[in-house]
Amino acid sequence: MTDMISSLPPVSEMMRDCGLEPKKQFGQNFLFDLNLTGRIARSVPNIDTTTVIEIGPGPAGLTRAILLAGARRVFAIEKDKTTEPILSRVVAASDGRLSVIYDDALHVDCNAQAPDGYAICANLPYNVGTELFVRWIISAARGAKIKSMTLMFQREVARRITANVGDSEYGRLSVLTSLIADACILFDVPNTAFVPRPKVQSSVVQVIPNIDKIRVLGDVARVEKLTALLFGHRRKMIRGIMPGVDWNKFGLNGTERAEELSPEIFSKIAQFL
């Protein structure tokens, strides 16, 4: 079945034949480098026994790599219907393993597509990548069967996701991710690998929900609310943002700022208040 995928013309040639070009309004930056797409796809844990959901396949460069890596089933969610001539050819060559959903990823329930569990693998559109990630990480905390997320972000966002307290990039994304999952940057990707070339560099992040962390987290909505409040005023002391709290209960004196609080402290404060 991989022979049919391998025999497809190069992505750039298929784009040229269809007159397809990246669209700025969709945040599209296409990745053609087969070594990179293959490396990303092979990074998905246990891909040969896993259903993979991809966001924004575009001309299917990464989609083809995911199929070649042996994914059991692939659901690709694409907002841009002008990619259909290319994606339909990849579907035909996929031996029934690829389905394309033409919709906005913000409106698609991934859990409904793969209720038995799934991995997410995507070169995320820059304009919605962070919003999608926050939704997924919170969904994982609420019981969604997300096995792993292997995602390409702007390098700045990748560092915010994986930052520790004390790092300059530490913030809301760091706290939410740390309390729910294990995350690391797998490798960096230069902007020269994309068409068109973005101004920023990118990184591939892997995030794996941790059931032990989720069990002790409590109400994730409270944590989300607290991080939004305190990091929304990150230069202010916490006692100035939330007056009347007995900070001594948490081993604090109230003069701390959000960036000084560990994820565990955020969780304790959120559940108590």
Short mmCIF file of C-alpha atoms in Angstrom, two decimals:
data_model
loop_
_atom_site.label_atom_id
_atom_site.label_comp_id
_atom_site.label_asym_id
_atom_site.label_seq_id
_atom_site.Cartn_x
_atom_site.Cartn_y
_atom_site.Cartn_z
CA MET A 1 0.00 0.00 0.00
CA THR A 2 2.93 2.38 0.56
CA ASP A 3 4.02 1.78 -3.05
CA MET A 4 0.99 3.70 -4.32
CA ILE A 5 1.83 6.67 -2.09
CA SER A 6 5.50 6.56 -3.11
CA SER A 7 4.56 6.52 -6.79
CA LEU A 8 2.67 9.82 -6.59
CA PRO A 9 4.36 12.80 -8.27
CA PRO A 10 6.34 15.22 -6.09
CA VAL A 11 4.18 17.61 -4.05
CA SER A 12 5.57 20.65 -5.86
CA GLU A 13 4.66 19.12 -9.24
CA MET A 14 1.10 18.31 -8.08
CA MET A 15 0.72 21.88 -6.84
CA ARG A 16 1.91 23.27 -10.15
CA ASP A 17 -0.46 21.03 -12.11
CA CYS A 18 -3.41 22.20 -10.00
CA GLY A 19 -2.37 25.85 -9.88
CA LEU A 20 -2.32 25.69 -6.08
CA GLU A 21 -0.43 28.35 -4.11
CA PRO A 22 -0.14 28.94 -0.34
CA LYS A 23 -2.81 31.29 1.00
CA LYS A 24 -1.90 33.90 3.57
CA GLN A 25 -5.43 34.01 5.04
CA PHE A 26 -5.10 30.36 6.08
CA GLY A 27 -1.63 30.81 7.53
CA GLN A 28 -0.25 28.32 5.01
CA ASN A 29 3.48 27.60 4.84
CA PHE A 30 4.06 24.31 3.04
CA LEU A 31 6.83 21.87 3.88
CA PHE A 32 8.24 19.95 0.90
CA ASP A 33 11.44 18.48 2.38
CA LEU A 34 10.88 14.70 2.42
CA ASN A 35 13.55 14.17 5.06
CA LEU A 36 11.78 16.57 7.41
CA THR A 37 8.24 15.34 6.79
CA GLY A 38 9.44 11.77 7.25
CA ARG A 39 11.23 12.67 10.48
CA ILE A 40 8.11 14.32 11.86
CA ALA A 41 5.88 11.38 10.94
CA ARG A 42 8.28 8.80 12.37
CA SER A 43 8.31 10.74 15.64
CA VAL A 44 4.67 9.82 16.31
CA PRO A 45 4.79 7.09 18.99
CA ASN A 46 3.49 3.68 17.87
CA ILE A 47 2.26 5.16 14.61
CA ASP A 48 1.70 1.73 13.02
CA THR A 49 -1.08 0.95 15.53
CA THR A 50 -2.45 4.48 15.83
CA THR A 51 -5.13 6.62 14.22
CA VAL A 52 -3.58 9.98 13.35
CA ILE A 53 -5.42 13.29 12.98
CA GLU A 54 -3.66 15.91 10.89
CA ILE A 55 -4.65 19.57 10.76
CA GLY A 56 -4.13 21.61 7.60
CA PRO A 57 -2.63 19.01 5.24
CA GLY A 58 -2.52 21.49 2.35
CA PRO A 59 -0.91 19.69 -0.59
CA ALA A 60 -0.35 16.61 1.59
CA GLY A 61 3.41 16.64 2.06
CA LEU A 62 3.20 15.59 5.71
CA THR A 63 0.09 13.48 5.03
CA ARG A 64 2.03 11.31 2.63
CA ALA A 65 4.83 10.92 5.17
CA ILE A 66 2.34 9.86 7.87
CA LEU A 67 0.90 7.23 5.54
CA LEU A 68 4.35 6.02 4.52
CA ALA A 69 5.30 5.74 8.21
CA GLY A 70 2.50 3.19 8.54
CA ALA A 71 -0.32 5.01 10.31
CA ARG A 72 -3.28 2.68 10.75
CA ARG A 73 -5.80 5.42 9.84
CA VAL A 74 -5.50 9.12 9.04
CA PHE A 75 -8.10 11.88 9.28
CA ALA A 76 -6.92 15.10 7.66
CA ILE A 77 -8.87 18.28 8.45
CA GLU A 78 -8.52 20.95 5.78
CA LYS A 79 -10.26 24.32 5.57
CA ASP A 80 -9.04 25.17 2.07
CA LYS A 81 -11.15 23.27 -0.50
CA THR A 82 -8.83 24.30 -3.35
CA THR A 83 -6.50 21.53 -2.13
CA GLU A 84 -9.09 18.88 -3.04
CA PRO A 85 -7.60 17.92 -6.46
CA ILE A 86 -4.35 16.97 -4.72
CA LEU A 87 -5.82 15.44 -1.58
CA SER A 88 -8.26 13.32 -3.60
CA ARG A 89 -5.30 11.69 -5.39
CA VAL A 90 -3.64 10.91 -2.06
CA VAL A 91 -6.91 9.47 -0.74
CA ALA A 92 -7.14 7.22 -3.82
CA ALA A 93 -3.59 5.98 -3.23
CA SER A 94 -4.05 5.42 0.51
CA ASP A 95 -5.78 2.04 0.36
CA GLY A 96 -8.68 3.37 2.40
CA ARG A 97 -6.52 4.66 5.25
CA LEU A 98 -6.99 8.41 4.57
CA SER A 99 -10.17 10.46 4.96
CA VAL A 100 -10.29 14.23 4.42
CA ILE A 101 -12.70 16.45 6.33
CA TYR A 102 -13.17 19.83 4.66
CA ASP A 103 -13.92 22.08 7.60
CA ASP A 104 -12.38 24.54 10.05
CA ALA A 105 -10.39 22.55 12.62
CA LEU A 106 -11.80 24.80 15.34
CA HIS A 107 -15.25 23.37 14.55
CA VAL A 108 -14.32 19.68 14.31
CA ASP A 109 -14.69 17.28 17.23
CA CYS A 110 -11.59 15.10 16.95
CA ASN A 111 -12.92 12.73 19.59
CA ALA A 112 -15.89 11.89 17.37
CA GLN A 113 -13.57 10.92 14.51
CA ALA A 114 -11.54 8.50 16.59
CA PRO A 115 -13.34 7.63 19.85
CA ASP A 116 -10.91 4.78 20.59
CA GLY A 117 -7.97 7.15 20.78
CA TYR A 118 -5.73 9.06 18.41
CA ALA A 119 -2.50 10.95 17.92
CA ILE A 120 -2.36 14.45 16.45
CA CYS A 121 0.42 15.24 13.99
CA ALA A 122 0.47 18.55 12.17
CA ASN A 123 2.37 21.46 10.74
CA LEU A 124 -0.08 23.84 12.37
CA PRO A 125 -1.22 27.03 10.64
CA TYR A 126 0.47 29.90 12.47
CA ASN A 127 -2.76 31.85 12.89
CA VAL A 128 -4.65 29.21 14.92
CA GLY A 129 -1.96 26.88 16.23
CA THR A 130 -1.91 28.12 19.82
CA GLU A 131 -5.70 28.20 20.12
CA LEU A 132 -5.98 24.64 18.82
CA PHE A 133 -3.26 23.42 21.18
CA VAL A 134 -4.93 24.93 24.26
CA ARG A 135 -8.20 23.24 23.27
CA TRP A 136 -6.48 19.88 22.85
CA ILE A 137 -4.53 20.01 26.09
CA ILE A 138 -7.66 20.93 28.05
CA SER A 139 -9.62 18.24 26.20
CA ALA A 140 -6.97 15.70 27.24
CA ALA A 141 -7.38 16.80 30.86
CA ARG A 142 -11.11 16.19 30.54
CA GLY A 143 -10.71 12.64 29.29
CA ALA A 144 -10.17 12.87 25.54
CA LYS A 145 -8.16 9.86 24.36
CA ILE A 146 -5.29 11.82 22.88
CA LYS A 147 -2.27 9.52 22.87
CA SER A 148 0.25 12.07 21.70
CA MET A 149 0.67 15.38 19.89
CA THR A 150 3.57 15.88 17.48
CA LEU A 151 3.22 19.47 16.34
CA MET A 152 5.17 22.12 14.49
CA PHE A 153 4.96 25.61 15.98
CA GLN A 154 6.79 28.89 15.70
CA ARG A 155 9.92 28.39 17.80
CA GLU A 156 8.78 31.05 20.28
CA VAL A 157 5.52 29.15 20.92
CA ALA A 158 7.37 25.84 21.22
CA ARG A 159 9.58 27.32 23.93
CA ARG A 160 6.57 28.70 25.77
CA ILE A 161 4.98 25.25 25.79
CA THR A 162 8.08 23.55 27.19
CA ALA A 163 9.39 26.32 29.49
CA ASN A 164 10.04 25.82 33.19
CA VAL A 165 9.43 28.34 35.97
CA GLY A 166 12.27 30.86 35.86
CA ASP A 167 12.64 30.70 32.08
CA SER A 168 11.91 33.91 30.18
CA GLU A 169 9.32 32.07 28.03
CA TYR A 170 7.45 30.67 31.04
CA GLY A 171 3.75 31.49 30.97
CA ARG A 172 0.20 30.21 30.69
CA LEU A 173 1.00 27.59 28.05
CA SER A 174 3.88 26.27 30.16
CA VAL A 175 1.69 25.86 33.24
CA LEU A 176 -1.22 24.15 31.50
CA THR A 177 1.05 21.79 29.58
CA SER A 178 3.17 20.88 32.59
CA LEU A 179 0.13 20.02 34.73
CA ILE A 180 -1.42 17.77 32.08
CA ALA A 181 1.34 16.28 29.97
CA ASP A 182 5.02 15.64 29.36
CA ALA A 183 6.44 17.87 26.64
CA CYS A 184 9.73 18.40 24.86
CA ILE A 185 11.12 20.02 21.72
CA LEU A 186 12.19 17.25 19.35
CA PHE A 187 14.08 19.39 16.83
CA ASP A 188 14.17 22.79 15.18
CA VAL A 189 13.19 23.45 11.56
CA PRO A 190 14.75 26.38 9.64
CA ASN A 191 12.44 28.79 7.84
CA THR A 192 14.23 27.92 4.58
CA ALA A 193 12.41 24.57 4.59
CA PHE A 194 9.03 26.22 3.92
CA VAL A 195 7.25 27.65 0.91
CA PRO A 196 6.73 30.56 1.24
CA ARG A 197 9.56 31.19 3.66
CA PRO A 198 8.16 32.57 6.95
CA LYS A 199 10.01 35.25 8.88
CA VAL A 200 10.16 33.06 11.99
CA GLN A 201 11.91 29.79 12.77
CA SER A 202 9.94 26.69 13.76
CA SER A 203 10.26 23.74 16.11
CA VAL A 204 8.60 20.35 16.39
CA VAL A 205 7.16 19.71 19.85
CA GLN A 206 5.97 16.41 21.25
CA VAL A 207 3.35 16.48 24.00
CA ILE A 208 2.13 13.27 25.65
CA PRO A 209 -0.80 13.49 28.09
CA ASN A 210 0.15 12.03 31.47
CA ILE A 211 -2.70 10.20 33.18
CA ASP A 212 -1.02 10.43 36.61
CA LYS A 213 -0.80 14.22 36.34
CA ILE A 214 -4.38 14.47 35.13
CA ARG A 215 -5.67 12.40 38.07
CA VAL A 216 -4.35 14.89 40.63
CA LEU A 217 -5.09 18.04 38.65
CA GLY A 218 -8.68 18.60 39.67
CA ASP A 219 -10.79 21.11 37.75
CA VAL A 220 -8.77 22.22 34.73
CA ALA A 221 -11.20 25.10 34.09
CA ARG A 222 -10.15 26.69 37.37
CA VAL A 223 -6.48 26.42 36.48
CA GLU A 224 -7.12 27.86 33.04
CA LYS A 225 -8.98 30.79 34.54
CA LEU A 226 -6.29 31.48 37.13
CA THR A 227 -3.44 31.37 34.62
CA ALA A 228 -5.32 33.73 32.30
CA LEU A 229 -5.90 36.15 35.20
CA LEU A 230 -2.40 36.18 36.68
CA PHE A 231 -0.41 36.06 33.44
CA GLY A 232 -2.71 38.75 32.08
CA HIS A 233 -1.00 41.01 34.63
CA ARG A 234 2.34 39.24 34.75
CA ARG A 235 4.30 42.29 35.94
CA LYS A 236 2.02 42.89 38.92
CA MET A 237 2.33 41.24 42.31
CA ILE A 238 -0.28 38.57 42.85
CA ARG A 239 -1.70 40.28 45.94
CA GLY A 240 -2.48 43.30 43.77
CA ILE A 241 -4.35 41.15 41.27
CA MET A 242 -6.20 39.05 43.85
CA PRO A 243 -6.56 41.04 47.07
CA GLY A 244 -7.91 39.38 50.19
CA VAL A 245 -6.25 36.00 49.63
CA ASP A 246 -4.27 34.47 52.50
CA TRP A 247 -1.16 33.69 50.47
CA ASN A 248 0.58 32.14 53.48
CA LYS A 249 -1.60 29.05 52.95
CA PHE A 250 0.38 28.39 49.79
CA GLY A 251 3.80 29.26 51.22
CA LEU A 252 3.69 32.67 49.54
CA ASN A 253 3.61 36.25 50.79
CA GLY A 254 1.72 37.83 47.89
CA THR A 255 4.61 39.84 46.50
CA GLU A 256 5.36 37.17 43.92
CA ARG A 257 4.50 37.57 40.26
CA ALA A 258 2.89 34.95 38.05
CA GLU A 259 6.17 34.04 36.38
CA GLU A 260 7.58 33.00 39.78
CA LEU A 261 4.84 30.47 40.58
CA SER A 262 5.37 26.80 39.75
CA PRO A 263 2.65 24.84 37.92
CA GLU A 264 1.98 22.93 41.15
CA ILE A 265 1.36 26.18 43.05
CA PHE A 266 -1.01 27.33 40.32
CA SER A 267 -2.95 24.07 40.71
CA LYS A 268 -3.14 24.37 44.50
CA ILE A 269 -4.34 27.96 44.40
CA ALA A 270 -6.91 27.21 41.67
CA GLN A 271 -8.46 24.27 43.52
CA PHE A 272 -8.54 26.06 46.89
CA LEU A 273 -10.13 29.24 45.55
#
